[in-house]
Short mmCIF file of C-alpha atoms in Angstrom, two decimals:
data_model
loop_
_atom_site.label_atom_id
_atom_site.label_comp_id
_atom_site.label_asym_id
_atom_site.label_seq_id
_atom_site.Cartn_x
_atom_site.Cartn_y
_atom_site.Cartn_z
CA MET A 1 0.00 0.00 0.00
CA ALA A 2 1.44 3.34 -1.03
CA ALA A 3 2.73 5.75 1.60
CA ILE A 4 1.62 3.52 4.43
CA SER A 5 2.84 4.34 7.92
CA SER A 6 5.45 2.14 9.56
CA SER A 7 3.03 0.88 12.20
CA VAL A 8 0.41 -0.16 9.66
CA HIS A 9 3.08 -1.69 7.42
CA CYS A 10 4.26 -3.73 10.39
CA LEU A 11 0.70 -4.74 11.19
CA PHE A 12 0.04 -6.23 7.78
CA SER A 13 3.48 -7.45 6.71
CA CYS A 14 4.78 -8.79 10.02
CA ASN A 15 1.79 -9.20 12.27
CA SER A 16 -0.19 -11.24 9.75
CA HIS A 17 2.78 -13.57 9.60
CA HIS A 18 2.80 -13.80 13.41
CA HIS A 19 -0.94 -14.43 13.33
CA LEU A 20 -0.33 -17.36 11.02
CA GLN A 21 2.49 -18.56 13.24
CA ARG A 22 0.25 -18.42 16.28
CA GLU A 23 -2.27 -20.58 14.46
CA GLN A 24 0.37 -22.71 12.73
CA SER A 25 3.29 -23.35 15.06
CA GLY A 26 5.42 -25.63 12.95
CA SER A 27 2.35 -27.68 12.12
CA LEU A 28 -0.57 -26.24 14.05
CA CYS A 29 -3.20 -24.36 12.08
CA ARG A 30 -6.80 -23.23 12.38
CA LEU A 31 -9.46 -24.36 9.95
CA GLY A 32 -12.78 -22.59 10.54
CA GLY A 33 -13.28 -23.03 14.28
CA SER A 34 -11.10 -26.15 14.61
CA ARG A 35 -7.45 -26.59 15.46
CA VAL A 36 -5.68 -29.10 13.26
CA PHE A 37 -2.30 -30.67 13.95
CA VAL A 38 -0.39 -31.42 10.79
CA SER A 39 3.09 -32.92 11.23
CA SER A 40 5.79 -31.51 8.97
CA SER A 41 6.41 -33.41 5.74
CA ILE A 42 10.03 -34.16 6.66
CA TRP A 43 9.04 -35.55 10.06
CA LYS A 44 6.31 -37.75 8.57
CA LEU A 45 8.57 -39.16 5.90
CA SER A 46 11.33 -39.79 8.43
CA LEU A 47 9.06 -42.27 10.16
CA PHE A 48 9.24 -44.37 7.03
CA SER A 49 12.91 -43.90 6.23
CA GLY A 50 15.94 -43.88 8.49
CA VAL A 51 14.25 -44.09 11.90
CA ASP A 52 14.86 -47.43 13.58
CA SER A 53 12.07 -49.54 15.07
CA LYS A 54 13.34 -49.10 18.63
CA ARG A 55 13.09 -45.31 18.29
CA ARG A 56 9.52 -45.60 16.95
CA ARG A 57 8.51 -47.85 19.84
CA THR A 58 9.90 -45.21 22.21
CA LEU A 59 7.80 -42.55 20.48
CA ILE A 60 4.70 -44.72 20.69
CA CYS A 61 5.18 -45.28 24.42
CA ALA A 62 5.73 -41.54 24.94
CA VAL A 63 2.31 -40.61 23.57
CA LYS A 64 0.25 -43.43 25.08
CA GLY A 65 -0.84 -41.89 28.39
CA ASP A 66 -3.80 -43.73 29.94
CA PRO A 67 -3.68 -47.37 28.71
CA GLU A 68 -7.43 -47.68 28.11
CA GLU A 69 -7.65 -44.38 26.24
CA ALA A 70 -4.51 -45.26 24.27
CA PHE A 71 -6.06 -48.58 23.24
CA LYS A 72 -9.26 -46.89 22.08
CA LYS A 73 -7.21 -44.33 20.15
CA THR A 74 -5.19 -47.11 18.49
CA VAL A 75 -8.35 -48.95 17.46
CA GLU A 76 -9.77 -45.75 15.92
CA ILE A 77 -6.54 -45.08 14.04
CA ASP A 78 -6.38 -48.66 12.76
CA ARG A 79 -9.92 -48.36 11.43
CA MET A 80 -8.99 -45.13 9.68
CA ILE A 81 -5.85 -46.67 8.17
CA ASP A 82 -7.80 -49.71 6.96
CA ALA A 83 -10.47 -47.47 5.42
CA LEU A 84 -7.81 -45.41 3.65
CA ARG A 85 -6.04 -48.52 2.33
CA ASP A 86 -9.29 -49.94 0.91
CA ALA A 87 -10.44 -46.65 -0.65
CA ASN A 88 -9.88 -45.47 -4.20
CA PRO A 89 -8.03 -42.13 -4.75
CA ARG A 90 -11.22 -40.04 -4.76
CA GLU A 91 -12.47 -41.75 -1.59
CA VAL A 92 -9.07 -41.25 0.10
CA GLU A 93 -9.28 -37.49 -0.49
CA LYS A 94 -12.84 -37.42 0.87
CA LEU A 95 -11.85 -39.40 3.98
CA VAL A 96 -8.88 -37.13 4.69
CA LEU A 97 -10.93 -33.95 4.33
CA GLU A 98 -13.75 -35.29 6.51
CA ASN A 99 -11.36 -36.49 9.24
CA ILE A 100 -8.65 -33.82 9.08
CA LEU A 101 -8.36 -33.67 12.88
CA ALA A 102 -7.35 -37.33 13.00
CA PHE A 103 -3.96 -36.78 11.37
CA ASP A 104 -1.87 -35.94 14.42
CA GLU A 105 1.44 -37.29 15.69
CA VAL A 106 -0.14 -40.48 17.02
CA PHE A 107 -1.65 -41.26 13.61
CA TRP A 108 1.69 -40.99 11.81
CA ILE A 109 3.51 -43.01 14.46
CA ARG A 110 0.89 -45.76 14.29
CA LEU A 111 1.05 -45.80 10.50
CA ALA A 112 4.84 -46.16 10.68
CA ALA A 113 4.53 -48.92 13.28
CA ARG A 114 2.17 -50.88 11.03
CA SER A 115 4.61 -50.45 8.19
CA ASP A 116 7.32 -51.99 10.39
CA THR A 117 5.25 -55.15 10.94
CA CYS A 118 4.76 -55.80 7.21
CA LYS A 119 6.10 -59.18 6.08
CA SER A 120 6.52 -58.22 2.44
CA ASP A 121 8.18 -55.31 0.69
CA ASP A 122 5.02 -54.79 -1.39
CA ASP A 123 2.89 -54.23 1.72
CA LYS A 124 5.51 -51.89 3.13
CA LYS A 125 5.54 -49.95 -0.13
CA ASP A 126 1.74 -49.64 0.02
CA TYR A 127 2.00 -48.00 3.44
CA GLU A 128 4.67 -45.59 2.25
CA GLU A 129 2.55 -44.60 -0.76
CA LEU A 130 -0.49 -44.15 1.49
CA ALA A 131 1.53 -41.91 3.82
CA THR A 132 2.69 -39.79 0.90
CA THR A 133 -0.85 -39.46 -0.48
CA VAL A 134 -2.36 -38.45 2.86
CA MET A 135 0.55 -36.10 3.53
CA THR A 136 0.01 -34.36 0.19
CA ILE A 137 -3.70 -33.83 0.83
CA VAL A 138 -3.12 -32.53 4.36
CA ASP A 139 -0.36 -30.18 3.22
CA CYS A 140 -2.68 -28.88 0.51
CA VAL A 141 -5.25 -28.02 3.21
CA VAL A 142 -2.56 -26.18 5.20
CA ASN A 143 -1.49 -24.19 2.12
CA LYS A 144 -5.07 -23.22 1.34
CA THR A 145 -5.50 -22.07 4.94
CA ARG A 146 -2.37 -19.93 4.64
CA GLU A 147 -3.64 -18.44 1.36
CA LYS A 148 -7.01 -17.72 3.00
CA ILE A 149 -5.33 -15.80 5.83
CA GLU A 150 -3.34 -13.78 3.32
CA THR A 151 -6.48 -13.05 1.30
CA SER A 152 -8.34 -11.90 4.42
CA THR A 153 -5.45 -9.57 5.22
CA ASP A 154 -5.67 -8.03 1.75
CA ILE A 155 -9.42 -7.49 2.16
CA LEU A 156 -8.87 -5.73 5.49
CA LYS A 157 -6.17 -3.55 3.95
CA GLY A 158 -8.61 -2.58 1.18
CA ILE A 159 -11.26 -1.56 3.71
CA LEU A 160 -8.81 0.51 5.76
CA ARG A 161 -7.18 2.16 2.73
CA PRO A 162 -9.41 5.31 2.75
CA ALA A 163 -8.35 6.07 6.34
CA ILE A 164 -4.63 5.27 6.14
CA ASP A 165 -3.50 6.04 2.58
CA GLY A 166 -0.94 8.83 2.62
CA VAL A 167 -1.08 9.12 6.43
CA GLU A 168 2.20 9.19 8.36
CA GLU A 169 0.67 8.83 11.83
CA ILE A 170 -2.49 6.81 12.48
CA SER A 171 -5.13 8.80 14.33
CA TRP A 172 -8.83 8.44 14.97
CA ALA A 173 -11.05 9.88 13.74
CA PRO A 174 -9.42 10.16 10.28
CA ARG A 175 -8.40 13.62 9.15
CA ASP A 176 -10.62 13.20 6.13
CA PRO A 177 -14.24 12.88 7.40
CA GLU A 178 -15.19 11.20 4.13
CA ALA A 179 -12.86 8.29 4.95
CA ILE A 180 -15.42 6.56 7.18
CA ASN A 181 -18.08 6.81 4.47
CA LEU A 182 -15.66 5.27 1.99
CA MET A 183 -14.83 2.48 4.46
CA GLU A 184 -18.55 1.79 4.89
CA LYS A 185 -19.09 1.65 1.11
CA GLU A 186 -16.15 -0.74 0.82
CA ILE A 187 -17.61 -3.02 3.50
CA ILE A 188 -21.07 -3.01 1.88
CA GLN A 189 -19.62 -3.86 -1.52
CA ARG A 190 -17.34 -6.61 -0.23
CA GLU A 191 -20.18 -8.08 1.81
CA LYS A 192 -22.29 -8.29 -1.35
CA GLU A 193 -19.42 -10.12 -3.03
CA GLY A 194 -19.28 -12.63 -0.16
CA GLN A 195 -15.75 -11.64 0.92
CA LEU A 196 -16.53 -10.89 4.58
CA ASP A 197 -16.63 -14.49 5.73
CA GLU A 198 -15.37 -16.23 8.87
CA GLY A 199 -11.78 -16.03 7.62
CA PHE A 200 -12.03 -12.26 7.31
CA LEU A 201 -13.68 -11.86 10.73
CA SER A 202 -11.02 -14.10 12.25
CA GLU A 203 -8.29 -11.90 10.76
CA VAL A 204 -9.86 -8.66 12.04
CA SER A 205 -10.30 -10.18 15.49
CA ALA A 206 -6.68 -11.34 15.56
CA GLN A 207 -5.40 -7.91 14.49
CA LEU A 208 -7.63 -6.29 17.11
CA ARG A 209 -6.23 -8.52 19.87
CA GLN A 210 -2.70 -7.70 18.77
CA ALA A 211 -3.42 -3.96 18.74
CA LYS A 212 -4.80 -4.22 22.30
CA GLU A 213 -1.70 -6.10 23.44
CA ASP A 214 0.65 -3.58 21.84
CA LYS A 215 -1.08 -0.64 23.60
CA ASP A 216 0.84 1.86 21.49
CA LYS A 217 -1.54 2.05 18.51
CA PRO A 218 -4.77 3.59 19.86
CA GLY A 219 -5.67 4.96 16.43
CA LEU A 220 -5.30 1.56 14.83
CA LEU A 221 -7.29 -0.07 17.64
CA ALA A 222 -10.19 2.36 17.12
CA MET A 223 -9.98 1.83 13.36
CA LEU A 224 -10.31 -1.95 13.65
CA GLN A 225 -13.20 -1.56 16.10
CA LYS A 226 -14.88 0.72 13.56
CA VAL A 227 -14.51 -2.00 10.90
CA LEU A 228 -16.41 -4.46 13.12
CA GLN A 229 -19.05 -1.83 13.94
CA LEU A 230 -19.61 -1.05 10.26
CA TYR A 231 -19.74 -4.76 9.48
CA SER A 232 -22.32 -5.36 12.23
CA ALA A 233 -24.47 -2.45 11.11
CA THR A 234 -24.35 -3.71 7.52
CA ILE A 235 -25.38 -7.27 8.39
CA LEU A 236 -28.04 -6.38 10.99
CA SER A 237 -29.60 -3.77 8.70
CA LYS A 238 -30.32 -6.37 6.03
CA ARG A 239 -33.43 -7.50 7.95
CA SER A 240 -36.13 -5.17 9.23
CA TYR A 241 -38.68 -6.03 11.91
CA ALA A 242 -40.09 -2.52 12.19
CA LYS A 243 -43.34 -3.29 10.36
CA LYS A 244 -46.07 -5.62 11.50
CA GLY A 245 -48.68 -5.57 8.77
CA ASN A 246 -49.39 -1.93 8.03
CA GLU A 247 -48.27 -0.77 11.47
CA VAL A 248 -44.83 0.44 12.47
CA VAL A 249 -43.41 -1.10 15.65
CA LYS A 250 -41.83 2.01 17.15
CA ALA A 251 -39.36 0.27 19.42
CA GLU A 252 -38.08 -1.92 16.55
CA HIS A 253 -37.83 1.11 14.26
CA PHE A 254 -35.85 2.97 16.94
CA LEU A 255 -33.48 0.02 17.37
CA GLU A 256 -32.89 -0.15 13.62
CA THR A 257 -32.12 3.57 13.62
CA LEU A 258 -29.51 2.95 16.33
CA ILE A 259 -28.02 -0.02 14.47
CA LYS A 260 -27.48 2.06 11.32
CA ALA A 261 -26.18 5.12 13.16
CA PRO A 262 -22.49 5.72 14.01
CA GLU A 263 -21.68 4.97 17.63
CA GLU A 264 -20.85 8.66 18.17
CA GLN A 265 -24.52 9.53 17.58
CA TRP A 266 -26.04 7.00 19.98
CA ASN A 267 -26.16 9.30 23.02
CA LYS A 268 -28.13 11.97 21.17
CA LEU A 269 -30.49 9.36 19.71
CA PHE A 270 -31.17 7.96 23.19
CA VAL A 271 -31.98 11.41 24.56
CA ASP A 272 -34.24 12.20 21.60
CA GLY A 273 -35.94 8.80 21.40
CA LEU A 274 -36.40 7.49 24.95
CA THR A 275 -38.98 8.63 27.46
CA ILE A 276 -36.20 9.64 29.85
CA GLY A 277 -35.54 12.43 27.36
CA LYS A 278 -37.74 13.78 24.56
CA GLY A 279 -39.03 10.52 23.04
CA ASP A 280 -41.85 8.03 23.51
CA ILE A 281 -39.94 4.72 23.69
CA THR A 282 -39.47 3.42 27.21
CA PRO A 283 -36.10 1.92 28.21
CA ASP A 284 -37.88 -1.38 28.90
CA GLU A 285 -39.37 -1.44 25.39
CA LEU A 286 -35.96 -0.85 23.86
CA SER A 287 -34.38 -3.52 26.07
CA ALA A 288 -37.08 -6.00 25.02
CA VAL A 289 -36.52 -5.52 21.27
CA ILE A 290 -32.74 -5.69 21.69
CA LYS A 291 -33.04 -9.01 23.52
CA LYS A 292 -35.38 -10.24 20.80
CA ARG A 293 -32.91 -9.20 18.10
CA ILE A 294 -30.07 -10.98 19.93
CA GLU A 295 -32.24 -14.10 20.10
CA ARG A 296 -32.94 -13.90 16.36
CA THR A 297 -29.24 -13.40 15.67
CA LEU A 298 -28.31 -16.47 17.71
CA ILE A 299 -30.82 -18.54 15.75
CA ARG A 300 -29.74 -17.28 12.32
CA THR A 301 -25.96 -17.55 12.79
CA GLU A 302 -23.71 -20.52 13.37
CA GLY A 303 -23.09 -21.27 17.02
CA GLY A 304 -19.65 -20.19 18.19
CA SER A 305 -18.85 -18.39 14.92
CA TYR A 306 -17.06 -15.06 14.76
CA GLN A 307 -20.11 -13.60 13.05
CA GLN A 308 -22.40 -14.63 15.90
CA ARG A 309 -20.09 -13.20 18.54
CA ILE A 310 -19.45 -9.91 16.73
CA LEU A 311 -23.13 -9.24 15.96
CA THR A 312 -24.34 -10.06 19.47
CA GLU A 313 -21.58 -7.93 21.01
CA TYR A 314 -22.66 -5.01 18.84
CA LEU A 315 -26.28 -5.36 20.01
CA LYS A 316 -25.18 -5.74 23.63
CA GLY A 317 -23.09 -2.59 23.18
CA ILE A 318 -26.23 -0.67 22.22
CA GLU A 319 -28.07 -2.13 25.21
CA SER A 320 -25.23 -1.26 27.60
CA ARG A 321 -25.04 2.32 26.32
CA ALA A 322 -28.82 2.71 26.70
CA GLU A 323 -28.59 1.54 30.32
CA GLU A 324 -25.77 4.00 31.01
CA ILE A 325 -27.69 6.93 29.53
CA THR A 326 -30.86 5.91 31.39
CA LYS A 327 -29.04 5.84 34.73
CA LEU A 328 -27.37 9.14 33.99
CA MET A 329 -30.64 10.86 33.04
CA GLN A 330 -32.55 9.43 35.98
CA GLY A 331 -29.78 10.15 38.47
#
C-alpha cells in the first residue's frame, strides 16, 4: 500500500505472519473453528525412512498416556488406516478432508509402526505410498489455509485504505471525514461479493487482539473496532422487523435507527428517542426488542462463529449504552 505508515506496514506485513504462526506453530493451524495438527512433511517421511524400530517404539510409548484411552485411540486409528487402504483415490481425499483432525502425531507413528510389521516389501511400499498421499492432501489443506489468511489480510487492507493512505501517523477519527463513508461503502460492496466471511472476521479479530496487546496504537485499535461496527451495522440492517402488517413497531424502528447510526450519535439518539428524554420509547421497550434481536441473531448464525459473537456484542453494546444513559438521566 502506497505511503503507508510504519506501524500499519508492520501490522500487515509482520503481524499477519505472526498471526499465522500463532495458528500454525510448525504444524498447528486453524481451519474454521477447529485446530488441526499437521506434522511436517520431513518428520512424517522420516518415520518411514531412516528411523529405527526401537526409536519408533519409544515414540509410541511416549504418547500413550492412559492405557485404556490409548487402546481406544489405536483402534480408531487402525480403522482409519484400513479405510484409507481400501479406498480409491477419490475416496481417500474425501476421507482425509472429513477427518482432518485425526492426522496428528499419534496417527503418523501408528502408520509407521504398522509399516514396520509388514512381512513383504510390497505391503511396506503400500503404506509408504499411502503416507505420501495423505501427507500431500493434508499439506494442501494447510497451504489453502495460509492463502485464506493472506487473502483476508488483503481485504482488510482494502477496507482501511481510505483512512490510512498517505497518512504518516495513524489517528482516529481520520483527518478526512469522508474516509469513514468510503470504508462503509467498501464493506457493503465486499459483503455483497461474499468476501466478509469467517476467515475475514477471524483476521480482524486477531489484528484487534494484537493492537490491544501492543497498547501503542490507539488509532489503529479504534480503526479496527470501527470496521467491526460497520460490518455489524451492515449485516443487521439487512433485515427489518419494524413493520407488523401496516403498522410500524416504534421500538423496533428505533433500534434499527440505532443499528445504522455511528456509535458517536447513539447518546443523542437515546436522549431524543427514549422517554427519559424527549421521546416516547421506554427503556424497557428498547431492552425488550434488543433481547429479541439478539435471540434472532443467535438462531440465524452458526453457534460459536465469529459472526455470531461480533453481531451479538454489537447489540449488547447498544443495550449497555442505553442503560448508562438511562441511569445518567434518571440520576
